[in-house]
Amino acid sequence: MLRFTRKHNPPAVNKEGTDASVVLSSNSKEDLEVSRNRLILFLLANALTIACFALFHRFTPDVDLQSDLSFSGVVCLVTLETILLMLPALIFVVVSSAFLGGAWMRLAIPWSVLVSAIYFIDFALLVFLREHLFSSSFAGLLVAVGPFLHQYITWELLGLAIALVVVWLIMQSVLWWIAKVMSRRSKQEGNQLSRPKAIVLLFVACLPIVGAVLPALLNWERTQSEILTVADRHPVTVLGVWSATTTPQLSAESEAALQGSVAMLSNASIPRSIVQRYQRLRISIDETNEVGNSKSLPDIVIVVSECFRADVMTQKSTPRLFERSRRGLRMTKHVSSGNSSNLGFFGVMFGLDAHLFSYADQMPVGILQVLEQVGYETGFFGRAGFDTFSMETFCSSDRFGHCHFSPITQSVTSDKLAVEEAVEFFDRTGDYETDVNKPRIAVVYVYSPHEWYHEEQDDVHSLDDVPRDFRSSSRSKEDFRRFLNSIHFMDRVIDPLFNERRIAFVTGDHGESFGEDGRIMHGSALSEVQTRVACVGFGPGIPDRSVDSWTSHVDLLPTVLQAIGAKASDKTLFQGTSLLEPVPSERIITCRSISSRSQLLLSNSQLKDAFGYVGFFDWGQFTLAPGAWVDSIGDAVESSSGEASWDDSVVMRDWLNQTMDSKFANLGSDPEEGLRQTILSDDPKVVLESIRLINLLGEKRSMFQAELQQCLAFPDERVRDAAFKVLHTLARSSRT
């Protein structure tokens, strides 16, 4: 039998006579240590880079001018904040080097790169929108304007984005190279510190850092306030724990919000009622009115310009419109019905507040329906692309008798074409020639003053025309000068639309921010610059006077009707009031935000020293909650010490009573009785929301077991499932 035996080779020996396996093990350990040190240095280098940028960027005033802490204290605090952001990766590197091996350590690199990228994106949002990346308000804004964002993508913007990404990647490569150089192991052992000495030196180095940071930690309330007000200087705010603004926020589970939601459920039929009333609306002409004689009704033109802020209607920026307005109505405190184009247009076209915008497709367009009833031909002229802005439901060819959409090219060309078509429409020439001489109304949409502020090279304004107090971290004086020029172009291009025999109204769809409220463009806040717009009216039947009370887009339709001598069969349907009559002193108007459920309320009789009041109102989600008084940039004027209550929200309750026929008079009472009624509704949406609210009542849920049992027989499966889950939870809690 053959027997095999294993041959034992002698251990490999190097030239010095040392065991080679020991040498390899030692080298492997050294390589692991070098890799660990390199990764730690890379993480710390990224942290230091972020800290330096946060401390020394020039987008806002210097950090020492904004802080009550010493400069060294701010430096140490910001540095510790950035190290805190890198701390998970630092811990992972140390743990993985000890237990998992070198390959696992490299997973810390994506964390460092990701934190760096997120910080700079968050910083850009802070500068341009006063929002954090990980905030509910930015999420709401993104959902609202996301479908429109491609409208703003240009080759210049793409080039800038690519350039910034390249710079950022180069920065990451440089930091990795620096970490690699610094982590090289010295060949001279004598140059290395022993561990005890290193610990002593580290302790000594930390003493001044702790001393500098200690005042910030001991006075934490002051430090937290500083982090809130100077968020762009504190990288830790990227976590989204601190809000970048003091804008009123909805607390959906507060007692006041619960009471409000129950009130909305109890009145869920109001929108349907308004839709039905609108469908039945009839208009008649008062033959005794000299303007409203049906045989000589005047033509009407309504011009809606993008971003037509109230403060830019001046003798220099809009000389023609300014001169015409001196012989007509001048609304000095006019507010759009929303801070976006679709919400602004809705108020103009329907005479209703924008909280009813989602019902636009169920109603005839008010300004068209009522005027067609008395013989008007209708036309719309503007830039194409209305489906992008959710306005196709009321600005489309199947809504207007004549419709012309200019090609989406440069806005200057589109606006010229739109005005030329509208002039032909009124002159009854070209494609609009007819043997029947009917009065006509045209809505003309001018896009040039929108970002990127297109204008012809008339160069009316210089940088000297930009207000001296113009200060912006996100916009230059050149941007504002171009905006003024685009307004001047708009004034010049629309002038052929007007004559002495034609009623005309000119307004903006919303305002525009150049950093006055810490933001750019519009749609991001209910601030004064984003909501207040210019508005003038002139022509036959329009008096020469100034209206110095708060007015809104919803007032234009009732004003036009009175100007032509028309009467509505349902006088209380429109939520606006004719500006040919004195504006009631107790009247409250509203402006809606596109990015949230917020409503700005402005009262002519408010006693509070504030711009307005922001509350929360939304039919789609049955939201009704109090908010707070805000200043001109949309921030709360007083810090809140607790949840908002209906007792402190008189202006919102007054607005509800004015517009909803006092159906919200019992707002603030216990919600249980209301929920007993709403859960028995035939509307599945109402029942589902009632069940959700019942689930928020905690121990009081057991009061609704009988009603929940009835819901198990509801035709809608979603209702049955929701009711079963609550009943199942109640059964389990009763057993325990």
Short mmCIF file of C-alpha atoms in Angstrom, two decimals, residues 32-482:
data_model
loop_
_atom_site.label_atom_id
_atom_site.label_comp_id
_atom_site.label_asym_id
_atom_site.label_seq_id
_atom_site.Cartn_x
_atom_site.Cartn_y
_atom_site.Cartn_z
CA LEU A 32 -4.17 49.09 7.08
CA GLU A 33 -3.08 51.81 9.47
CA VAL A 34 -2.04 54.08 6.60
CA SER A 35 -5.38 53.53 4.82
CA ARG A 36 -7.28 54.26 8.03
CA ASN A 37 -5.35 57.47 8.61
CA ARG A 38 -5.84 58.54 5.00
CA LEU A 39 -9.60 58.09 5.25
CA ILE A 40 -9.77 59.94 8.57
CA LEU A 41 -7.76 62.81 7.12
CA PHE A 42 -10.00 62.90 4.03
CA LEU A 43 -13.10 63.12 6.20
CA LEU A 44 -11.58 65.85 8.35
CA ALA A 45 -10.38 67.74 5.26
CA ASN A 46 -13.91 67.73 3.86
CA ALA A 47 -15.23 68.93 7.22
CA LEU A 48 -12.64 71.71 7.34
CA THR A 49 -13.44 72.78 3.76
CA ILE A 50 -17.15 73.04 4.59
CA ALA A 51 -16.34 74.98 7.78
CA CYS A 52 -14.10 77.46 5.91
CA PHE A 53 -16.77 78.02 3.26
CA ALA A 54 -19.49 78.52 5.89
CA LEU A 55 -17.33 80.99 7.81
CA PHE A 56 -15.88 83.06 4.99
CA HIS A 57 -18.32 83.05 2.05
CA ARG A 58 -19.40 86.51 0.84
CA PHE A 59 -23.07 85.92 0.08
CA THR A 60 -24.20 87.46 3.40
CA PRO A 61 -22.57 89.90 5.87
CA ASP A 62 -19.41 88.68 7.61
CA VAL A 63 -19.92 86.19 10.39
CA ASP A 64 -18.44 88.47 13.06
CA LEU A 65 -21.06 91.11 12.20
CA GLN A 66 -23.93 88.67 12.73
CA SER A 67 -22.79 86.82 15.84
CA ASP A 68 -22.80 87.69 19.54
CA LEU A 69 -20.08 85.09 20.10
CA SER A 70 -16.39 85.80 19.80
CA PHE A 71 -14.92 85.11 16.38
CA SER A 72 -12.84 82.25 17.77
CA GLY A 73 -15.97 80.82 19.40
CA VAL A 74 -17.85 80.89 16.09
CA VAL A 75 -14.90 79.28 14.28
CA CYS A 76 -14.68 76.45 16.81
CA LEU A 77 -18.45 75.95 16.91
CA VAL A 78 -18.77 75.76 13.11
CA THR A 79 -15.79 73.40 12.91
CA LEU A 80 -17.35 71.10 15.49
CA GLU A 81 -20.62 71.20 13.53
CA THR A 82 -18.89 69.96 10.38
CA ILE A 83 -17.06 67.24 12.33
CA LEU A 84 -20.44 66.20 13.73
CA LEU A 85 -21.71 65.73 10.16
CA MET A 86 -18.73 63.49 9.42
CA LEU A 87 -18.88 61.66 12.76
CA PRO A 88 -20.81 58.57 11.50
CA ALA A 89 -18.16 57.98 8.85
CA LEU A 90 -15.30 58.57 11.31
CA ILE A 91 -16.74 56.01 13.71
CA PHE A 92 -17.29 53.55 10.85
CA VAL A 93 -13.64 53.89 9.74
CA VAL A 94 -12.31 53.17 13.23
CA VAL A 95 -14.66 50.24 13.83
CA SER A 96 -14.20 48.66 10.40
CA SER A 97 -10.38 48.94 10.62
CA ALA A 98 -10.49 47.05 13.92
CA PHE A 99 -13.06 44.37 13.11
CA LEU A 100 -14.01 44.26 9.41
CA GLY A 101 -10.86 44.90 7.44
CA GLY A 102 -9.50 47.54 5.09
CA ALA A 103 -11.95 47.04 2.22
CA TRP A 104 -14.91 47.97 4.38
CA MET A 105 -13.33 51.27 5.42
CA ARG A 106 -13.70 52.68 1.92
CA LEU A 107 -17.47 52.79 2.39
CA ALA A 108 -16.83 55.95 4.39
CA ILE A 109 -15.79 57.78 1.20
CA PRO A 110 -19.35 57.96 -0.26
CA TRP A 111 -20.57 59.38 3.06
CA SER A 112 -18.00 62.18 2.97
CA VAL A 113 -18.72 62.98 -0.68
CA LEU A 114 -22.49 62.84 -0.07
CA VAL A 115 -22.36 65.12 2.99
CA SER A 116 -20.27 67.63 1.07
CA ALA A 117 -22.65 67.60 -1.92
CA ILE A 118 -25.76 67.89 0.26
CA TYR A 119 -24.25 70.79 2.20
CA PHE A 120 -23.55 72.86 -0.91
CA ILE A 121 -26.99 72.09 -2.38
CA ASP A 122 -28.57 73.06 0.92
CA PHE A 123 -26.52 76.26 0.99
CA ALA A 124 -27.72 77.21 -2.50
CA LEU A 125 -31.35 76.68 -1.43
CA LEU A 126 -30.75 78.85 1.64
CA VAL A 127 -29.35 81.69 -0.46
CA PHE A 128 -31.98 81.54 -3.19
CA LEU A 129 -35.12 80.30 -1.40
CA ARG A 130 -34.50 80.49 2.37
CA GLU A 131 -35.33 76.80 2.58
CA HIS A 132 -33.42 73.72 3.69
CA LEU A 133 -33.15 70.68 1.45
CA PHE A 134 -34.60 68.39 4.13
CA SER A 135 -37.60 70.51 5.11
CA SER A 136 -41.32 69.96 4.64
CA SER A 137 -41.75 73.43 3.17
CA PHE A 138 -39.18 72.77 0.43
CA ALA A 139 -40.81 69.40 -0.27
CA GLY A 140 -44.16 71.17 -0.72
CA LEU A 141 -42.56 73.75 -3.00
CA LEU A 142 -40.91 71.03 -5.09
CA VAL A 143 -44.18 69.14 -5.51
CA ALA A 144 -45.99 72.33 -6.52
CA VAL A 145 -43.48 73.74 -9.02
CA GLY A 146 -41.68 70.55 -10.05
CA PRO A 147 -43.70 70.12 -13.28
CA PHE A 148 -42.75 73.68 -14.31
CA LEU A 149 -39.00 73.55 -13.62
CA HIS A 150 -38.00 72.57 -17.16
CA GLN A 151 -39.25 76.00 -18.28
CA TYR A 152 -36.25 77.56 -16.54
CA ILE A 153 -33.57 75.19 -17.85
CA THR A 154 -31.31 76.95 -20.35
CA TRP A 155 -27.97 76.09 -21.90
CA GLU A 156 -26.35 78.77 -19.74
CA LEU A 157 -27.85 77.23 -16.60
CA LEU A 158 -26.77 73.72 -17.64
CA GLY A 159 -23.26 74.99 -18.35
CA LEU A 160 -23.07 76.62 -14.93
CA ALA A 161 -24.31 73.45 -13.22
CA ILE A 162 -21.75 71.30 -15.04
CA ALA A 163 -18.98 73.76 -14.18
CA LEU A 164 -19.91 73.67 -10.49
CA VAL A 165 -19.96 69.86 -10.48
CA VAL A 166 -16.53 69.77 -12.12
CA VAL A 167 -15.12 72.22 -9.55
CA TRP A 168 -16.60 70.14 -6.74
CA LEU A 169 -15.09 66.91 -8.13
CA ILE A 170 -11.70 68.59 -8.49
CA MET A 171 -11.99 69.74 -4.88
CA GLN A 172 -12.69 66.19 -3.75
CA SER A 173 -9.67 64.92 -5.72
CA VAL A 174 -7.40 67.55 -4.19
CA LEU A 175 -8.59 66.70 -0.68
CA TRP A 176 -7.95 63.00 -1.32
CA TRP A 177 -4.43 63.79 -2.57
CA ILE A 178 -3.72 65.92 0.49
CA ALA A 179 -4.94 63.14 2.77
CA LYS A 180 -2.80 60.63 0.88
CA VAL A 181 0.36 62.75 1.23
CA MET A 182 -0.22 63.47 4.91
CA SER A 183 -0.90 59.83 5.75
CA ARG A 184 2.35 58.46 4.33
CA ARG A 185 4.29 56.61 6.97
CA SER A 186 7.67 58.09 7.74
CA LYS A 187 10.68 55.79 7.22
CA GLN A 188 12.37 57.34 10.20
CA GLU A 189 10.77 55.83 13.26
CA GLY A 190 12.27 58.56 15.37
CA ASN A 191 9.97 61.09 13.77
CA GLN A 192 6.87 59.33 15.12
CA LEU A 193 5.33 60.31 18.43
CA SER A 194 4.63 57.72 21.04
CA ARG A 195 1.00 57.20 21.91
CA PRO A 196 1.21 58.81 25.40
CA LYS A 197 2.83 61.93 23.97
CA ALA A 198 0.22 62.13 21.21
CA ILE A 199 -2.59 61.93 23.77
CA VAL A 200 -1.03 64.71 25.85
CA LEU A 201 -0.60 66.98 22.81
CA LEU A 202 -4.20 66.29 21.70
CA PHE A 203 -5.45 67.21 25.19
CA VAL A 204 -3.48 70.46 25.18
CA ALA A 205 -4.76 71.34 21.69
CA CYS A 206 -8.36 70.75 22.74
CA LEU A 207 -8.19 73.12 25.72
CA PRO A 208 -8.49 76.39 23.72
CA ILE A 209 -11.16 74.82 21.50
CA VAL A 210 -13.27 73.84 24.51
CA GLY A 211 -12.69 77.27 26.01
CA ALA A 212 -13.90 78.98 22.85
CA VAL A 213 -16.97 76.77 22.45
CA LEU A 214 -17.95 76.74 26.13
CA PRO A 215 -19.76 80.14 26.06
CA ALA A 216 -21.87 78.92 23.12
CA LEU A 217 -22.83 75.77 25.00
CA LEU A 218 -23.53 77.54 28.31
CA ASN A 219 -25.78 80.07 26.55
CA TRP A 220 -27.49 77.49 24.36
CA GLU A 221 -30.73 79.47 23.85
CA ARG A 222 -28.77 82.39 22.43
CA THR A 223 -26.68 80.05 20.29
CA GLN A 224 -29.78 78.28 18.99
CA SER A 225 -31.34 81.63 18.12
CA GLU A 226 -28.19 82.53 16.20
CA ILE A 227 -28.27 79.23 14.32
CA LEU A 228 -31.83 80.03 13.31
CA THR A 229 -31.15 83.58 12.14
CA VAL A 230 -27.76 82.93 10.46
CA ALA A 231 -28.41 79.45 9.09
CA ASP A 232 -26.04 79.89 6.15
CA ARG A 233 -23.12 80.13 8.61
CA HIS A 234 -23.97 76.93 10.50
CA PRO A 235 -23.57 73.66 8.53
CA VAL A 236 -25.44 71.65 11.18
CA THR A 237 -28.70 73.17 9.91
CA VAL A 238 -28.43 70.88 6.88
CA LEU A 239 -29.96 68.19 9.09
CA GLY A 240 -33.30 69.99 8.80
CA VAL A 241 -33.80 70.18 12.57
CA TRP A 242 -33.84 73.98 12.47
CA SER A 243 -36.08 75.93 10.14
CA ALA A 244 -34.45 78.60 7.99
CA THR A 245 -37.37 80.96 8.57
CA THR A 246 -40.03 81.74 11.15
CA THR A 247 -42.79 81.40 8.58
CA PRO A 248 -45.92 79.98 10.26
CA GLN A 249 -45.95 76.20 10.00
CA LEU A 250 -48.98 73.92 10.03
CA SER A 251 -49.25 71.66 13.05
CA ALA A 252 -51.70 69.16 11.60
CA GLU A 253 -52.31 67.29 14.86
CA SER A 254 -52.85 70.29 17.13
CA GLU A 255 -56.19 70.80 18.85
CA ALA A 256 -56.97 73.88 16.76
CA ALA A 257 -56.17 72.02 13.51
CA LEU A 258 -58.39 69.14 14.62
CA GLN A 259 -61.25 71.55 15.34
CA GLY A 260 -60.71 73.21 11.98
CA SER A 261 -60.67 69.95 10.05
CA VAL A 262 -63.96 68.89 11.64
CA ALA A 263 -65.46 72.24 10.63
CA MET A 264 -64.25 71.70 7.05
CA LEU A 265 -65.79 68.21 6.98
CA SER A 266 -69.07 69.59 8.30
CA ASN A 267 -69.10 72.12 5.44
CA ALA A 268 -67.64 69.91 2.72
CA SER A 269 -70.61 70.67 0.46
CA ILE A 270 -69.69 74.37 0.10
CA PRO A 271 -67.41 73.95 -2.97
CA ARG A 272 -70.03 71.84 -4.78
CA SER A 273 -72.64 74.45 -3.95
CA ILE A 274 -70.47 77.21 -5.43
CA VAL A 275 -69.92 75.15 -8.59
CA GLN A 276 -73.66 74.62 -8.99
CA ARG A 277 -74.41 78.31 -8.39
CA TYR A 278 -71.79 79.24 -10.98
CA GLN A 279 -73.37 76.94 -13.55
CA ARG A 280 -76.76 78.61 -12.98
CA LEU A 281 -75.41 82.18 -13.11
CA ARG A 282 -77.19 84.56 -15.47
CA ILE A 283 -76.31 88.14 -16.45
CA SER A 284 -78.58 90.92 -17.70
CA ILE A 285 -77.85 94.43 -18.96
CA ASP A 286 -79.32 97.51 -17.34
CA GLU A 287 -80.64 99.36 -20.42
CA THR A 288 -80.89 102.60 -18.45
CA ASN A 289 -77.09 102.67 -17.98
CA GLU A 290 -75.55 104.87 -20.68
CA VAL A 291 -72.49 102.63 -20.97
CA GLY A 292 -74.41 99.40 -20.64
CA ASN A 293 -76.77 99.94 -23.57
CA SER A 294 -76.66 96.54 -25.30
CA LYS A 295 -76.37 98.21 -28.70
CA SER A 296 -73.18 100.05 -27.78
CA LEU A 297 -71.35 97.90 -25.26
CA PRO A 298 -67.64 98.79 -25.22
CA ASP A 299 -64.82 96.42 -26.06
CA ILE A 300 -62.82 95.21 -23.06
CA VAL A 301 -59.17 94.23 -22.78
CA ILE A 302 -57.58 92.68 -19.70
CA VAL A 303 -53.78 92.52 -19.77
CA VAL A 304 -52.05 90.21 -17.33
CA SER A 305 -48.29 90.67 -17.18
CA GLU A 306 -45.80 88.32 -15.60
CA CYS A 307 -44.16 89.56 -12.39
CA PHE A 308 -45.64 93.08 -12.53
CA ARG A 309 -44.69 94.24 -9.04
CA ALA A 310 -46.55 97.17 -7.54
CA ASP A 311 -43.41 99.24 -6.93
CA VAL A 312 -42.17 99.17 -10.55
CA MET A 313 -45.16 100.99 -12.01
CA THR A 314 -43.43 104.35 -12.14
CA GLN A 315 -43.30 107.25 -14.56
CA LYS A 316 -39.94 106.04 -15.88
CA SER A 317 -40.52 102.28 -16.03
CA THR A 318 -44.11 102.43 -17.34
CA PRO A 319 -44.54 105.96 -18.77
CA ARG A 320 -47.51 105.16 -21.04
CA LEU A 321 -49.44 103.12 -18.49
CA PHE A 322 -48.64 105.63 -15.77
CA GLU A 323 -50.12 108.45 -17.87
CA ARG A 324 -53.26 106.50 -18.75
CA SER A 325 -53.83 105.50 -15.11
CA ARG A 326 -54.03 109.19 -14.15
CA ARG A 327 -57.41 109.22 -15.90
CA GLY A 328 -58.72 106.00 -14.35
CA LEU A 329 -58.70 103.69 -11.33
CA ARG A 330 -55.43 103.27 -9.47
CA MET A 331 -55.35 100.40 -6.99
CA THR A 332 -52.47 101.32 -4.67
CA LYS A 333 -52.71 98.25 -2.39
CA HIS A 334 -53.58 95.49 -4.82
CA VAL A 335 -52.77 91.84 -4.17
CA SER A 336 -52.87 88.87 -6.51
CA SER A 337 -55.11 85.96 -5.58
CA GLY A 338 -51.98 83.76 -5.41
CA ASN A 339 -48.19 83.89 -5.61
CA SER A 340 -48.10 81.93 -8.89
CA SER A 341 -49.47 82.42 -12.41
CA ASN A 342 -52.24 79.81 -12.26
CA LEU A 343 -53.62 81.10 -8.95
CA GLY A 344 -53.37 84.72 -10.08
CA PHE A 345 -55.17 84.04 -13.34
CA PHE A 346 -57.88 82.11 -11.52
CA GLY A 347 -58.83 85.14 -9.43
CA VAL A 348 -59.00 87.38 -12.50
CA MET A 349 -61.04 84.98 -14.61
CA PHE A 350 -63.48 83.63 -12.01
CA GLY A 351 -63.85 86.35 -9.37
CA LEU A 352 -63.30 83.66 -6.72
CA ASP A 353 -60.58 83.12 -4.13
CA ALA A 354 -57.84 80.71 -5.20
CA HIS A 355 -58.68 78.09 -2.57
CA LEU A 356 -61.29 76.99 -5.13
CA PHE A 357 -58.70 76.60 -7.91
CA SER A 358 -59.01 72.79 -7.99
CA TYR A 359 -62.68 73.18 -9.01
CA ALA A 360 -61.92 75.32 -12.09
CA ASP A 361 -62.52 72.46 -14.53
CA GLN A 362 -66.05 71.99 -13.16
CA MET A 363 -67.13 75.60 -13.73
CA PRO A 364 -67.58 77.85 -16.73
CA VAL A 365 -64.92 80.57 -16.85
CA GLY A 366 -66.75 83.42 -15.17
CA ILE A 367 -65.49 86.38 -17.15
CA LEU A 368 -66.25 84.58 -20.40
CA GLN A 369 -69.60 83.03 -19.47
CA VAL A 370 -71.16 86.20 -18.18
CA LEU A 371 -70.02 88.38 -21.08
CA GLU A 372 -70.96 85.85 -23.75
CA GLN A 373 -74.48 85.93 -22.29
CA VAL A 374 -74.78 89.62 -23.19
CA GLY A 375 -73.33 89.25 -26.68
CA TYR A 376 -69.56 89.51 -26.28
CA GLU A 377 -67.11 87.61 -28.46
CA THR A 378 -64.14 86.35 -26.47
CA GLY A 379 -60.45 85.95 -27.26
CA PHE A 380 -57.23 84.92 -25.55
CA PHE A 381 -53.77 85.94 -26.78
CA GLY A 382 -50.53 84.89 -25.16
CA ARG A 383 -47.52 82.63 -25.07
CA ALA A 384 -48.03 78.90 -25.58
CA GLY A 385 -47.35 76.38 -22.84
CA PHE A 386 -50.30 76.91 -20.53
CA ASP A 387 -50.62 73.19 -19.90
CA THR A 388 -47.26 73.40 -18.14
CA PHE A 389 -48.61 75.90 -15.64
CA SER A 390 -51.90 74.08 -14.93
CA MET A 391 -53.96 76.80 -16.61
CA GLU A 392 -55.27 74.82 -19.56
CA THR A 393 -58.61 74.38 -17.75
CA PHE A 394 -59.48 78.04 -18.26
CA CYS A 395 -57.00 79.39 -20.84
CA SER A 396 -57.62 77.12 -23.82
CA SER A 397 -59.24 77.13 -27.24
CA ASP A 398 -62.32 75.27 -26.02
CA ARG A 399 -62.99 78.02 -23.45
CA PHE A 400 -62.49 81.10 -25.65
CA GLY A 401 -64.20 81.90 -28.92
CA HIS A 402 -60.85 82.90 -30.42
CA CYS A 403 -57.50 81.74 -29.11
CA HIS A 404 -54.00 82.49 -30.28
CA PHE A 405 -50.93 81.01 -28.61
CA SER A 406 -47.64 82.54 -29.74
CA PRO A 407 -44.79 80.06 -30.27
CA ILE A 408 -42.50 79.49 -27.30
CA THR A 409 -39.48 81.40 -28.56
CA GLN A 410 -37.91 84.46 -27.04
CA SER A 411 -40.55 86.20 -24.94
CA VAL A 412 -40.07 89.51 -26.79
CA THR A 413 -41.19 87.93 -30.07
CA SER A 414 -44.04 86.00 -28.43
CA ASP A 415 -45.41 89.12 -26.74
CA LYS A 416 -45.26 91.17 -29.93
CA LEU A 417 -47.15 88.47 -31.84
CA ALA A 418 -49.77 88.18 -29.07
CA VAL A 419 -50.43 91.93 -29.06
CA GLU A 420 -50.56 92.10 -32.87
CA GLU A 421 -53.16 89.33 -32.93
CA ALA A 422 -55.20 91.04 -30.21
CA VAL A 423 -55.15 94.34 -32.13
CA GLU A 424 -56.44 92.54 -35.24
CA PHE A 425 -59.12 90.91 -33.10
CA PHE A 426 -60.38 94.31 -31.91
CA ASP A 427 -60.04 95.89 -35.38
CA ARG A 428 -62.07 93.02 -36.89
CA THR A 429 -59.42 92.46 -39.58
CA GLY A 430 -57.56 89.46 -40.95
CA ASP A 431 -58.74 86.17 -39.46
CA TYR A 432 -61.09 88.05 -37.13
CA GLU A 433 -63.11 89.90 -39.77
CA THR A 434 -66.89 89.44 -39.45
CA ASP A 435 -70.13 90.96 -40.70
CA VAL A 436 -71.65 90.84 -37.22
CA ASN A 437 -70.57 93.80 -35.12
CA LYS A 438 -70.53 92.33 -31.61
CA PRO A 439 -68.59 93.76 -28.67
CA ARG A 440 -65.40 91.91 -27.88
CA ILE A 441 -63.28 91.08 -24.84
CA ALA A 442 -59.69 89.89 -24.99
CA VAL A 443 -57.38 88.58 -22.31
CA VAL A 444 -53.74 89.27 -23.23
CA TYR A 445 -50.89 87.54 -21.40
CA VAL A 446 -47.44 89.19 -21.52
CA TYR A 447 -44.46 87.01 -20.56
CA SER A 448 -41.36 89.19 -21.04
CA PRO A 449 -40.96 90.33 -17.39
CA HIS A 450 -40.61 86.71 -16.31
CA GLU A 451 -37.20 85.30 -15.45
CA TRP A 452 -34.89 85.70 -17.51
CA TYR A 453 -36.31 89.22 -18.02
CA HIS A 454 -36.32 89.68 -21.78
CA GLU A 455 -36.37 93.10 -23.36
CA GLU A 456 -35.35 94.88 -26.51
CA GLN A 457 -32.19 96.94 -26.47
CA ASP A 458 -33.87 100.20 -25.60
CA ASP A 459 -31.57 100.58 -22.56
CA VAL A 460 -33.92 102.89 -20.73
CA HIS A 461 -32.58 102.03 -17.31
CA SER A 462 -29.04 102.17 -16.03
CA LEU A 463 -27.64 100.76 -12.82
CA ASP A 464 -28.28 104.18 -11.26
CA ASP A 465 -32.02 103.47 -11.53
CA VAL A 466 -31.76 100.49 -9.21
CA PRO A 467 -32.87 101.53 -5.70
CA ARG A 468 -29.94 102.55 -3.53
CA ASP A 469 -31.07 100.28 -0.70
CA PHE A 470 -31.05 97.23 -3.03
CA ARG A 471 -29.25 94.46 -1.18
CA SER A 472 -29.40 90.83 -2.26
CA SER A 473 -27.24 87.78 -1.63
CA SER A 474 -28.67 86.03 -4.68
CA ARG A 475 -29.32 88.71 -7.30
CA SER A 476 -27.19 91.49 -8.79
CA LYS A 477 -28.11 95.06 -9.62
CA GLU A 478 -27.74 94.09 -13.26
CA ASP A 479 -30.54 91.51 -12.81
CA PHE A 480 -32.85 94.16 -11.39
CA ARG A 481 -31.92 96.62 -14.16
CA ARG A 482 -32.86 94.01 -16.77
#
